[in-house]
Structure formats: structure tokens, C-alpha cells
Amino acid sequence: MSHPHRLRGHILTYSGNPFTEGWQNTVKVVENSALLMQAGTITAIGAEAEAAEVPETSYPGHLICPGFVDAHVHYPQTAIIASWGKRLIDWLNTYTFPEEMRFGDPDYAAQIAHRYLDLALAHGTTSLASYCTIHPASVDALFEAAAARNMAVVAGKTCMDRNAPDGLRDTAQSAYDDSKAALTRWHGTGRARYAITPRFSPTSTPAQLHALGALWGEHPDVLMQTHLSEQVDEIEWVRGLYPDARDYLDTYEAHGLLGARGIYGHAIHLTDRERDRLSEIGAGLAHCPTSNTFIGSGLFDLAGLAGAGQAVGLATDTGGGSNFSMLRTMAAAYEVAQLRGVSVHAANLLWLATAGAAQVLHRGDEIGTLAPGHAADITVLDLASTPAISQRTLRADDIWDAIFPTIMMGDDRAIADVWVAGRRVA
Ligand code: GUN
Ligand code: ZN
């Protein structure tokens, strides 16, 4: 809405990166405070938001958060989420590729794009970076569905020219041409941003990676998203396919696909050289903990990487991930870190699912943080959404102790309201 509107409740704010500067110094919950928005943008928080006589929505006892940002999803996998019994390569061949084949039908692509975005919003996710399929119409379908909801979405045509079934392969040239046409049409159109999207090294020839690296060089303002070092078998396969590469990351680096605006999904089994290189470049990593446990991939080194200043965002990896909810994903990130001997604070988990992911999408000035000048993309959490959570929250010693049960036990029932660009949508 273009008229000013005030929200009232506990407000989550950030002044820095909790992994490198400490959560106590960077993350605050201002209790019983106010947030003012106008024309889709946050205009004031706290005392300044009190001044005007404007309509107000009050959320007593609720947490007003930045809308969740999901740094890595596959919207075409919406209908095959929670498919049983396979690890990565078999899972792709058995469930994913047959489903992605269906996106040759633009009507089906549109149907799933709308379904996926409705599910994302119902779970409090207002922005995301999605893979599409090899079909250009699958890109239009997602961006059109996002535009209808005024959502800030990053997406790109998935490129594969080998090791994928008939009907699900493009070529080096058509991947270049179709990606270029899609980025020309969509990048910067409203809230849409484009990501050049080679699926991963096993499904691209060196010629295709090279063509997409050249395209990125010609359009350095777009993003690039791909997968990196998710499973041990996959890494072995990459070694065989790229005998001259120093490691998995080098298959991208050698073809112009390593950059600060790159989003590398998973990044679990990294060599020292890969870690150093990702750090030097300032590349973004998408941590997908529900996927990593569901597909059996491994335990991401969140504390080591994010603690060293690597840009990390949280992601569901729908439908390799087992849930659409960033709350469930925060819980999985907590559990995976516990298995590595680190207890991640609730403040860090919320930051990863909002500002951290926004930073990886290079949209940190627009989304992921509640601050004047940022988009009014807002998710309101009910901290007592079920009897089980409510009885635990009643025992809470402080606000963080009241928030943590919702992170560990919450789901879409905890999403009290969602605002996108200042409009209530849920
Ligand atoms: N690696 C290549 N493609 C995929 C995918 O669709 N999902 C996951 N989890 N890993 C991948
Ligand atoms: Zn993925």
C-alpha cells in the first residue's frame, strides 16, 4: 500500500555480521517497538515510527522479522519433495529429471511456479534464488509469478548439455543464447534479478561452462548459481570428467565461473585450496542443511566458514531439501552444527535466513534487514503457535529463550503474517 502503515511488536534488527562480530554486538530484539512503512519501503523504526498518526497493525508478543530469504531452491522440484530412498545422483535420475522434463509444457511450469511461491509465502519466505529447468518458458513462468506477488526473486535457466536424459539437454550455444535472452528480458525488470545457472559440472561439458563463463564476463552485474562439492561420489565423478582440474571448484574457475556474485550450493567437502580461493574471491555459499541430511550429503562447516568471514546464506534446496520452511531449515542448521560440536545461537540462525542470505544474493541493501530504506518485506512470527511451543515459551528466561523453541519446533503455523513490499499477503 502506498499509504503509511505502522506495525507494532518485538522487532529484530541487525547492525553487523553475528558470525564475525558476535551476536551480542550485532543482533537486537527491540521489545514492544514500532516500524513504519510507506510505498513499499520501511521509513522508520522505534521512536521515529511513533510520531505519525497512521493506521496500525499490532502483533503483541510476536517477533517482527525481515522476510525470510532462501538462497538456493529448485522450484521445479516442488511436486517431488520428500521422495524416498536415494542419494544425489540416483535421486536426480529417479525423481528430479523426469519431473523437470514436464516443464517443457509452459502451462505446467506456470502452475508449479504459482504453487511454489504460494508455499514459500505461507512459510514466511519473501525472497529466494531458484533454479528453473532447461526450458526458457520455465524462467518466464517463475518471474511472472513473482512479479504478480511483487517478490524480489533471483532465478535462471538451468543449463545441462550432458549426463541428462533426452529432452533435458541444451547445448553450449543454446545455453548461451537462451540465458542471454532471459537475462536481457528479466534482469532488473521490477524486482527480478538473473542468475546464470549451469546446474553443476557433471551435467555441463567444458564447452558449455566456457560459454556461460563468457556470458557472465559480458554481464558481470548478473549473478551465477551452481552446485559445489555436495557428495563424495559426485566429487569422484567430477574428477573423472575433468582430469585436468585441480579440484571441483577449479572446474568453474577455469571457465570464468568463479566470482563474488557466484552462489555455490552445498560446499560441504572442500579442500584447503577451495576454501582459500572461495574466501579470496568473496564468493557466496548456500548452506542447505535439510537437504544435506535428507540426501545424506554431509555436515557443512558453518562455524568454520562463516566464522572466517565467508559469505553464507541459509537455503532449503527444495525439493532435495525436505521442507519449504526456513524455520525447519534453521533447526536443521542448528542440528548439523551440533554434530560438528558447535552450538549456533538463535540470533545467528535468524541472520543466516535473512541478512546472510540477502548478502549472498547481493541484495543486502534491499532485503534481509529491517531498516529505513529497505523494502517492507516482513514476516511476523507467532512465538506461541502450537501448544508444545507455547508451554515452552512460557518458561523462557529472556527473549532469545522465547524465540528458540519456535526455531526448533516451528513451521508454517508460526507465520502470523507476511508483508511483501508493504502489502499484507498471508
Ligand atoms: N546437484 C545437481 N543438481 C542438483 C539438484 O537438483 N539438487 C541437489 N540437491 N543437488 C544437485
Ligand atoms: Zn540444489
Coordinates of C-alpha atoms and ligand atoms in Angstrom, one line a residue:
M1 CA 0.0 0.0 0.0
S2 CA 1.2 3.5 -0.7
H3 CA -0.3 4.9 2.5
P4 CA 1.8 4.8 5.6
H5 CA 1.2 1.9 7.9
R6 CA 2.7 1.0 11.3
L7 CA 3.5 -2.4 12.7
R8 CA 3.9 -3.0 16.4
G9 CA 5.6 -5.9 18.2
H10 CA 9.1 -7.1 19.1
I11 CA 11.4 -6.0 16.2
L12 CA 14.5 -7.9 15.1
T13 CA 17.3 -5.6 13.9
Y14 CA 20.9 -6.1 12.8
S15 CA 24.0 -3.8 12.8
G16 CA 26.6 -6.3 11.6
N17 CA 27.5 -9.9 11.0
P18 CA 27.0 -12.0 14.1
F19 CA 29.4 -14.7 12.9
T20 CA 32.4 -12.4 12.7
E21 CA 31.4 -9.7 15.3
G22 CA 29.4 -11.6 17.9
W23 CA 25.6 -11.8 18.1
Q24 CA 25.5 -9.7 21.2
N25 CA 27.1 -6.8 19.3
T26 CA 25.1 -7.1 16.1
V27 CA 21.6 -8.5 16.7
K28 CA 18.9 -7.0 18.8
V29 CA 15.3 -7.6 19.6
V30 CA 13.7 -4.3 20.5
E31 CA 10.7 -5.3 22.5
N32 CA 7.3 -3.6 22.0
S33 CA 8.6 -1.3 19.3
A34 CA 7.2 0.1 16.1
L35 CA 8.0 0.0 12.4
L36 CA 6.7 2.5 9.8
M37 CA 6.4 1.7 6.2
Q38 CA 5.2 3.7 3.2
A39 CA 5.1 3.0 -0.6
G40 CA 6.6 -0.5 -0.1
T41 CA 9.6 0.7 1.9
I42 CA 10.4 0.8 5.6
T43 CA 10.7 4.5 6.6
A44 CA 11.3 4.4 10.4
I45 CA 11.9 2.1 13.3
G46 CA 11.5 2.9 17.0
A47 CA 10.7 6.3 18.3
E48 CA 10.6 7.9 14.9
A49 CA 8.0 5.4 13.8
E50 CA 5.7 6.5 16.6
A51 CA 5.3 10.1 15.5
A52 CA 2.8 9.9 12.7
E53 CA -0.9 9.3 13.2
V54 CA -1.3 6.3 10.9
P55 CA -3.2 3.1 10.7
E56 CA -1.5 0.3 12.7
T57 CA -1.4 -3.5 12.9
S58 CA -0.4 -4.7 16.4
Y59 CA 1.3 -8.1 17.0
P60 CA 1.6 -8.3 20.8
G61 CA 4.2 -10.8 21.8
H62 CA 5.1 -11.6 18.2
L63 CA 8.5 -11.2 16.5
I64 CA 8.6 -8.9 13.5
C65 CA 11.5 -10.3 11.3
P66 CA 12.8 -9.5 7.9
G67 CA 11.0 -11.8 5.4
F68 CA 13.0 -15.0 5.1
V69 CA 15.4 -15.2 2.1
D70 CA 16.0 -18.7 0.7
A71 CA 19.4 -18.7 -1.0
H72 CA 19.0 -21.9 -3.1
V73 CA 15.9 -23.6 -4.3
H74 CA 14.6 -25.6 -7.3
Y75 CA 11.0 -24.5 -7.8
P76 CA 10.5 -27.2 -10.4
Q77 CA 11.1 -29.9 -7.7
T78 CA 8.1 -28.7 -5.6
A79 CA 5.9 -31.7 -6.5
I80 CA 8.6 -34.3 -5.8
I81 CA 9.8 -33.0 -2.4
A82 CA 10.2 -35.8 0.1
S83 CA 10.9 -38.6 -2.4
W84 CA 12.2 -41.7 -0.7
G85 CA 15.4 -43.6 -0.6
K86 CA 18.0 -42.2 -3.0
R87 CA 21.3 -40.4 -2.7
L88 CA 22.2 -37.5 -5.0
I89 CA 22.9 -39.0 -8.4
D90 CA 20.2 -41.7 -8.2
W91 CA 17.8 -39.1 -6.7
L92 CA 18.4 -36.8 -9.7
N93 CA 17.9 -39.6 -12.2
T94 CA 14.9 -41.2 -10.5
Y95 CA 12.9 -38.3 -9.3
T96 CA 14.2 -35.0 -10.5
F97 CA 15.0 -35.3 -14.2
P98 CA 11.6 -37.0 -15.0
E99 CA 9.8 -34.2 -13.2
E100 CA 11.9 -31.4 -14.8
M101 CA 11.0 -32.9 -18.2
R102 CA 7.4 -31.9 -17.6
F103 CA 8.4 -28.2 -17.7
G104 CA 8.5 -28.4 -21.4
D105 CA 4.8 -27.6 -21.0
P106 CA 4.6 -23.9 -20.2
D107 CA 1.2 -24.3 -18.5
Y108 CA 2.6 -26.9 -16.1
A109 CA 5.6 -24.6 -15.4
A110 CA 3.2 -21.7 -14.6
Q111 CA 1.1 -23.9 -12.4
I112 CA 4.1 -25.1 -10.3
A113 CA 5.6 -21.6 -10.2
H114 CA 2.4 -20.2 -8.6
R115 CA 2.1 -23.2 -6.3
Y116 CA 5.7 -22.9 -5.2
L117 CA 5.6 -19.1 -4.5
D118 CA 2.3 -19.5 -2.5
L119 CA 4.0 -22.2 -0.4
A120 CA 7.1 -20.0 0.1
L121 CA 5.0 -17.1 1.3
A122 CA 2.9 -19.3 3.5
H123 CA 6.2 -20.3 5.2
G124 CA 7.4 -16.7 5.6
T125 CA 9.8 -16.7 2.6
T126 CA 9.6 -13.5 0.7
S127 CA 12.7 -13.8 -1.5
L128 CA 14.6 -16.7 -3.0
A129 CA 17.2 -17.7 -5.6
S130 CA 15.8 -20.5 -7.8
Y131 CA 17.0 -22.8 -10.4
C132 CA 14.5 -23.3 -13.3
T133 CA 14.7 -26.1 -15.9
I134 CA 16.4 -26.1 -19.2
H135 CA 13.2 -24.7 -20.8
P136 CA 13.2 -20.9 -21.2
A137 CA 9.5 -20.9 -20.5
S138 CA 10.2 -22.2 -17.0
V139 CA 12.1 -19.0 -16.3
D140 CA 9.4 -16.7 -17.6
A141 CA 6.9 -18.7 -15.5
L142 CA 8.7 -18.1 -12.2
F143 CA 9.5 -14.4 -12.9
E144 CA 5.9 -13.7 -14.0
A145 CA 4.5 -15.5 -10.9
A146 CA 7.0 -13.5 -8.7
A147 CA 6.0 -10.2 -10.4
A148 CA 2.3 -10.9 -9.7
R149 CA 3.3 -11.1 -6.0
N150 CA 5.9 -8.2 -6.2
M151 CA 8.5 -10.6 -4.8
A152 CA 12.3 -10.0 -5.1
V153 CA 13.3 -13.2 -6.8
V154 CA 16.6 -14.4 -8.4
A155 CA 16.4 -17.1 -11.0
G156 CA 18.0 -18.6 -14.1
K157 CA 17.6 -21.1 -16.8
T158 CA 19.3 -24.4 -15.7
C159 CA 21.9 -25.4 -18.3
M160 CA 22.8 -29.1 -19.0
D161 CA 24.4 -30.5 -22.1
R162 CA 25.5 -33.9 -20.9
N163 CA 24.7 -36.7 -18.4
A164 CA 21.0 -35.8 -18.5
P165 CA 18.2 -37.6 -20.4
D166 CA 17.0 -36.9 -23.9
G167 CA 14.7 -33.9 -23.8
L168 CA 16.5 -32.4 -20.9
R169 CA 19.7 -31.2 -22.6
D170 CA 20.6 -28.0 -24.3
T171 CA 23.9 -27.2 -26.0
A172 CA 26.8 -24.9 -25.2
Q173 CA 25.5 -22.4 -27.8
S174 CA 21.7 -22.7 -27.0
A175 CA 22.5 -22.4 -23.3
Y176 CA 24.4 -19.2 -24.0
D177 CA 21.7 -17.8 -26.3
D178 CA 18.7 -18.7 -24.1
S179 CA 20.4 -17.5 -20.9
K180 CA 21.4 -14.2 -22.7
A181 CA 17.8 -13.7 -23.9
A182 CA 16.4 -14.4 -20.4
L183 CA 18.8 -12.1 -18.6
T184 CA 18.2 -9.4 -21.1
R185 CA 14.4 -9.7 -20.6
W186 CA 14.4 -10.2 -16.8
H187 CA 17.5 -8.8 -15.0
G188 CA 16.4 -5.6 -13.4
T189 CA 12.8 -5.8 -14.5
G190 CA 10.9 -4.8 -11.4
R191 CA 12.3 -6.9 -8.6
A192 CA 13.6 -9.7 -10.8
R193 CA 17.4 -10.4 -11.0
Y194 CA 19.0 -13.0 -13.2
A195 CA 21.5 -15.8 -12.2
I196 CA 23.4 -17.6 -15.0
T197 CA 22.7 -21.3 -13.9
P198 CA 25.0 -24.2 -15.0
R199 CA 23.4 -27.0 -12.9
F200 CA 26.8 -28.5 -11.9
S201 CA 30.0 -29.6 -13.6
P202 CA 28.9 -33.2 -14.3
T203 CA 25.9 -32.1 -16.5
S204 CA 27.9 -29.5 -18.5
T205 CA 30.7 -30.0 -21.0
P206 CA 33.7 -27.8 -20.6
A207 CA 32.5 -26.0 -23.8
Q208 CA 29.2 -25.2 -22.0
L209 CA 30.9 -24.0 -18.8
H210 CA 33.2 -21.8 -21.0
A211 CA 30.2 -20.3 -22.9
L212 CA 28.4 -19.5 -19.7
G213 CA 31.6 -18.0 -18.2
A214 CA 32.0 -15.8 -21.3
L215 CA 28.3 -14.7 -20.9
W216 CA 29.0 -13.8 -17.2
G217 CA 32.1 -11.8 -18.3
E218 CA 29.8 -9.9 -20.7
H219 CA 27.2 -9.3 -18.0
P220 CA 29.1 -9.0 -14.7
D221 CA 26.2 -7.5 -12.9
V222 CA 24.1 -10.7 -13.0
L223 CA 24.5 -13.5 -10.5
M224 CA 25.8 -17.0 -11.2
Q225 CA 24.5 -20.1 -9.2
T226 CA 25.6 -23.7 -9.3
H227 CA 26.4 -26.7 -7.0
L228 CA 29.8 -27.5 -5.5
S229 CA 31.1 -30.5 -3.5
E230 CA 27.8 -31.8 -2.2
Q231 CA 28.6 -35.6 -2.1
V232 CA 31.8 -37.6 -2.1
D233 CA 30.6 -39.8 -5.1
E234 CA 29.8 -36.6 -7.0
I235 CA 33.3 -35.2 -6.4
E236 CA 34.8 -38.5 -7.7
W237 CA 32.7 -38.2 -10.8
V238 CA 33.9 -34.7 -11.4
R239 CA 37.5 -35.8 -11.0
G240 CA 36.9 -38.3 -13.8
L241 CA 35.1 -35.9 -16.1
Y242 CA 37.7 -33.1 -15.6
P243 CA 41.0 -34.8 -15.3
D244 CA 43.0 -31.5 -15.7
A245 CA 41.1 -29.7 -12.9
R246 CA 42.9 -29.2 -9.6
D247 CA 39.6 -29.8 -7.7
Y248 CA 35.9 -29.3 -8.1
L249 CA 36.0 -25.5 -7.7
D250 CA 38.6 -25.4 -10.4
T251 CA 36.1 -26.8 -13.0
Y252 CA 34.3 -23.5 -12.5
E253 CA 37.3 -21.3 -12.0
A254 CA 39.0 -22.5 -15.3
H255 CA 35.9 -21.5 -17.2
G256 CA 35.2 -18.0 -15.8
L257 CA 32.6 -19.2 -13.3
L258 CA 34.2 -18.2 -10.1
G259 CA 33.3 -14.8 -8.8
A260 CA 32.0 -12.7 -5.9
R261 CA 28.5 -12.8 -7.4
G262 CA 28.6 -16.5 -7.6
I263 CA 26.3 -18.6 -5.3
Y264 CA 27.8 -22.0 -4.7
G265 CA 25.3 -24.5 -3.2
H266 CA 26.3 -27.0 -0.5
A267 CA 30.1 -26.6 -0.5
I268 CA 30.5 -29.4 2.1
H269 CA 33.6 -31.4 1.2
L270 CA 36.0 -28.6 0.4
T271 CA 39.8 -28.9 0.0
D272 CA 42.0 -26.2 1.7
R273 CA 42.7 -24.7 -1.7
E274 CA 38.9 -24.4 -2.4
R275 CA 38.3 -22.8 0.9
D276 CA 41.1 -20.3 0.4
R277 CA 40.0 -19.5 -3.1
L278 CA 36.3 -19.0 -2.2
S279 CA 37.5 -16.7 0.6
E280 CA 39.8 -14.7 -1.6
I281 CA 37.1 -14.2 -4.2
G282 CA 34.4 -13.4 -1.6
A283 CA 32.0 -15.9 -3.2
G284 CA 28.7 -16.7 -1.6
L285 CA 27.8 -20.2 -0.2
A286 CA 24.3 -21.6 0.2
H287 CA 24.0 -23.8 3.3
C288 CA 21.2 -26.4 2.7
P289 CA 21.1 -28.4 5.9
T290 CA 17.7 -30.3 5.5
S291 CA 18.9 -31.4 2.0
N292 CA 22.3 -32.4 3.3
T293 CA 20.8 -34.7 5.9
F294 CA 17.9 -35.9 3.7
I295 CA 20.1 -36.8 0.7
G296 CA 22.9 -37.9 3.1
S297 CA 25.5 -35.5 1.8
G298 CA 27.4 -34.4 4.9
L299 CA 27.9 -31.8 7.6
F300 CA 28.7 -28.3 6.3
D301 CA 31.3 -26.4 8.3
L302 CA 29.1 -23.4 9.2
A303 CA 31.2 -22.2 12.1
G304 CA 34.5 -22.5 10.3
L305 CA 33.4 -20.9 7.1
A306 CA 31.0 -18.2 8.3
G307 CA 33.3 -17.5 11.3
A308 CA 36.2 -16.8 8.9
G309 CA 34.1 -14.2 7.1
Q310 CA 32.9 -16.3 4.2
A311 CA 29.5 -15.1 2.9
V312 CA 27.0 -17.8 3.8
G313 CA 23.2 -17.8 3.4
L314 CA 20.7 -20.4 4.5
A315 CA 18.7 -22.3 2.0
T316 CA 16.0 -25.1 1.7
D317 CA 17.2 -26.6 -1.6
T318 CA 13.6 -27.5 -2.3
G319 CA 13.0 -30.4 -3.3
G320 CA 16.3 -32.0 -2.3
G321 CA 15.6 -30.3 1.0
S322 CA 12.8 -31.9 2.9
N323 CA 10.8 -28.7 3.8
F324 CA 9.7 -25.4 2.5
S325 CA 10.1 -23.8 5.9
M326 CA 13.2 -21.6 6.8
L327 CA 12.3 -22.3 10.4
R328 CA 12.7 -26.0 9.9
T329 CA 15.9 -25.2 7.9
M330 CA 17.3 -23.1 10.8
A331 CA 16.6 -26.1 13.1
A332 CA 18.5 -28.4 10.8
A333 CA 21.4 -25.9 10.6
Y334 CA 21.5 -25.9 14.4
E335 CA 21.5 -29.8 14.5
V336 CA 24.2 -30.1 11.8
A337 CA 26.4 -27.7 13.7
Q338 CA 25.7 -29.6 16.9
L339 CA 27.0 -32.8 15.2
R340 CA 30.2 -30.8 14.5
G341 CA 30.4 -29.7 18.1
V342 CA 29.2 -26.1 17.8
S343 CA 26.0 -24.6 19.2
V344 CA 24.8 -21.8 16.9
H345 CA 22.8 -19.1 18.7
A346 CA 19.2 -18.3 17.6
A347 CA 20.4 -14.8 16.6
N348 CA 22.9 -16.3 14.1
L349 CA 20.3 -18.7 12.8
L350 CA 17.8 -15.9 12.1
W351 CA 20.5 -13.8 10.5
L352 CA 21.6 -16.6 8.2
A353 CA 18.0 -17.0 7.0
T354 CA 17.6 -13.2 6.3
A355 CA 20.6 -10.8 6.1
G356 CA 23.1 -13.6 5.4
A357 CA 21.1 -15.0 2.5
A358 CA 20.4 -11.5 1.2
Q359 CA 24.1 -10.8 1.2
V360 CA 24.7 -13.9 -0.8
L361 CA 22.1 -12.7 -3.3
H362 CA 23.9 -9.3 -3.4
R363 CA 20.7 -7.7 -2.3
G364 CA 21.6 -6.8 1.2
D365 CA 20.7 -3.2 0.7
E366 CA 17.2 -4.1 -0.3
I367 CA 16.1 -7.2 1.6
G368 CA 17.0 -9.3 4.7
T369 CA 17.2 -6.5 7.2
L370 CA 14.6 -4.3 8.8
A371 CA 16.0 -0.7 8.4
P372 CA 14.8 2.5 6.9
G373 CA 15.3 2.4 3.1
H374 CA 14.9 -1.3 2.9
A375 CA 11.9 -3.0 1.2
A376 CA 9.0 -3.7 3.6
D377 CA 9.3 -7.5 3.1
I378 CA 8.4 -8.7 6.6
T379 CA 7.5 -11.9 8.3
V380 CA 5.7 -11.9 11.7
L381 CA 6.3 -14.9 13.9
D382 CA 3.9 -16.1 16.5
L383 CA 6.2 -17.3 19.3
A384 CA 3.4 -19.5 20.8
S385 CA 2.0 -21.1 17.6
T386 CA 1.3 -24.6 19.0
P387 CA 0.6 -25.9 22.5
A388 CA 4.0 -27.6 22.6
I389 CA 5.9 -24.4 21.7
S390 CA 3.6 -22.2 23.9
Q391 CA 4.2 -24.2 27.1
R392 CA 8.0 -24.0 26.5
T393 CA 7.9 -20.3 25.7
L394 CA 6.1 -19.6 28.9
R395 CA 9.2 -20.9 30.8
A396 CA 11.5 -18.6 28.8
D397 CA 14.1 -16.6 30.8
D398 CA 14.6 -13.9 28.2
I399 CA 13.6 -13.0 24.7
W400 CA 16.1 -15.4 23.0
D401 CA 14.9 -18.3 25.1
A402 CA 11.4 -17.4 24.0
I403 CA 12.4 -17.4 20.3
F404 CA 14.5 -20.6 20.2
P405 CA 11.5 -23.0 20.6
T406 CA 9.9 -21.5 17.5
I407 CA 13.1 -22.0 15.6
M408 CA 13.4 -25.6 16.7
M409 CA 9.7 -26.6 16.6
G410 CA 8.0 -24.0 14.4
D411 CA 6.7 -24.3 10.9
D412 CA 4.1 -22.5 8.8
R413 CA 1.7 -22.3 11.8
A414 CA 4.2 -19.9 13.3
I415 CA 3.9 -17.5 10.4
A416 CA 1.3 -15.0 11.7
D417 CA 1.6 -12.5 8.8
V418 CA 3.7 -11.8 5.8
W419 CA 4.1 -8.4 4.1
V420 CA 5.7 -8.0 0.7
A421 CA 6.7 -4.5 -0.4
G422 CA 4.4 -3.1 2.3
R423 CA 1.3 -5.3 1.3
R424 CA 0.0 -8.0 3.5
V425 CA -0.1 -11.3 1.6
A426 CA -0.7 -14.1 4.1
Ligands
GUN1 N1 23.3 -31.2 -7.8 C1 22.9 -31.0 -9.1 N2 21.6 -30.8 -9.3 C2 21.1 -30.9 -8.0 C3 19.7 -30.7 -7.5 O1 18.8 -30.5 -8.2 N3 19.6 -30.8 -6.2 C4 20.7 -31.1 -5.4 N4 20.5 -31.2 -4.0 N5 21.9 -31.2 -5.8 C5 22.1 -31.1 -7.1
ZN2 ZN 20.3 -27.5 -5.4

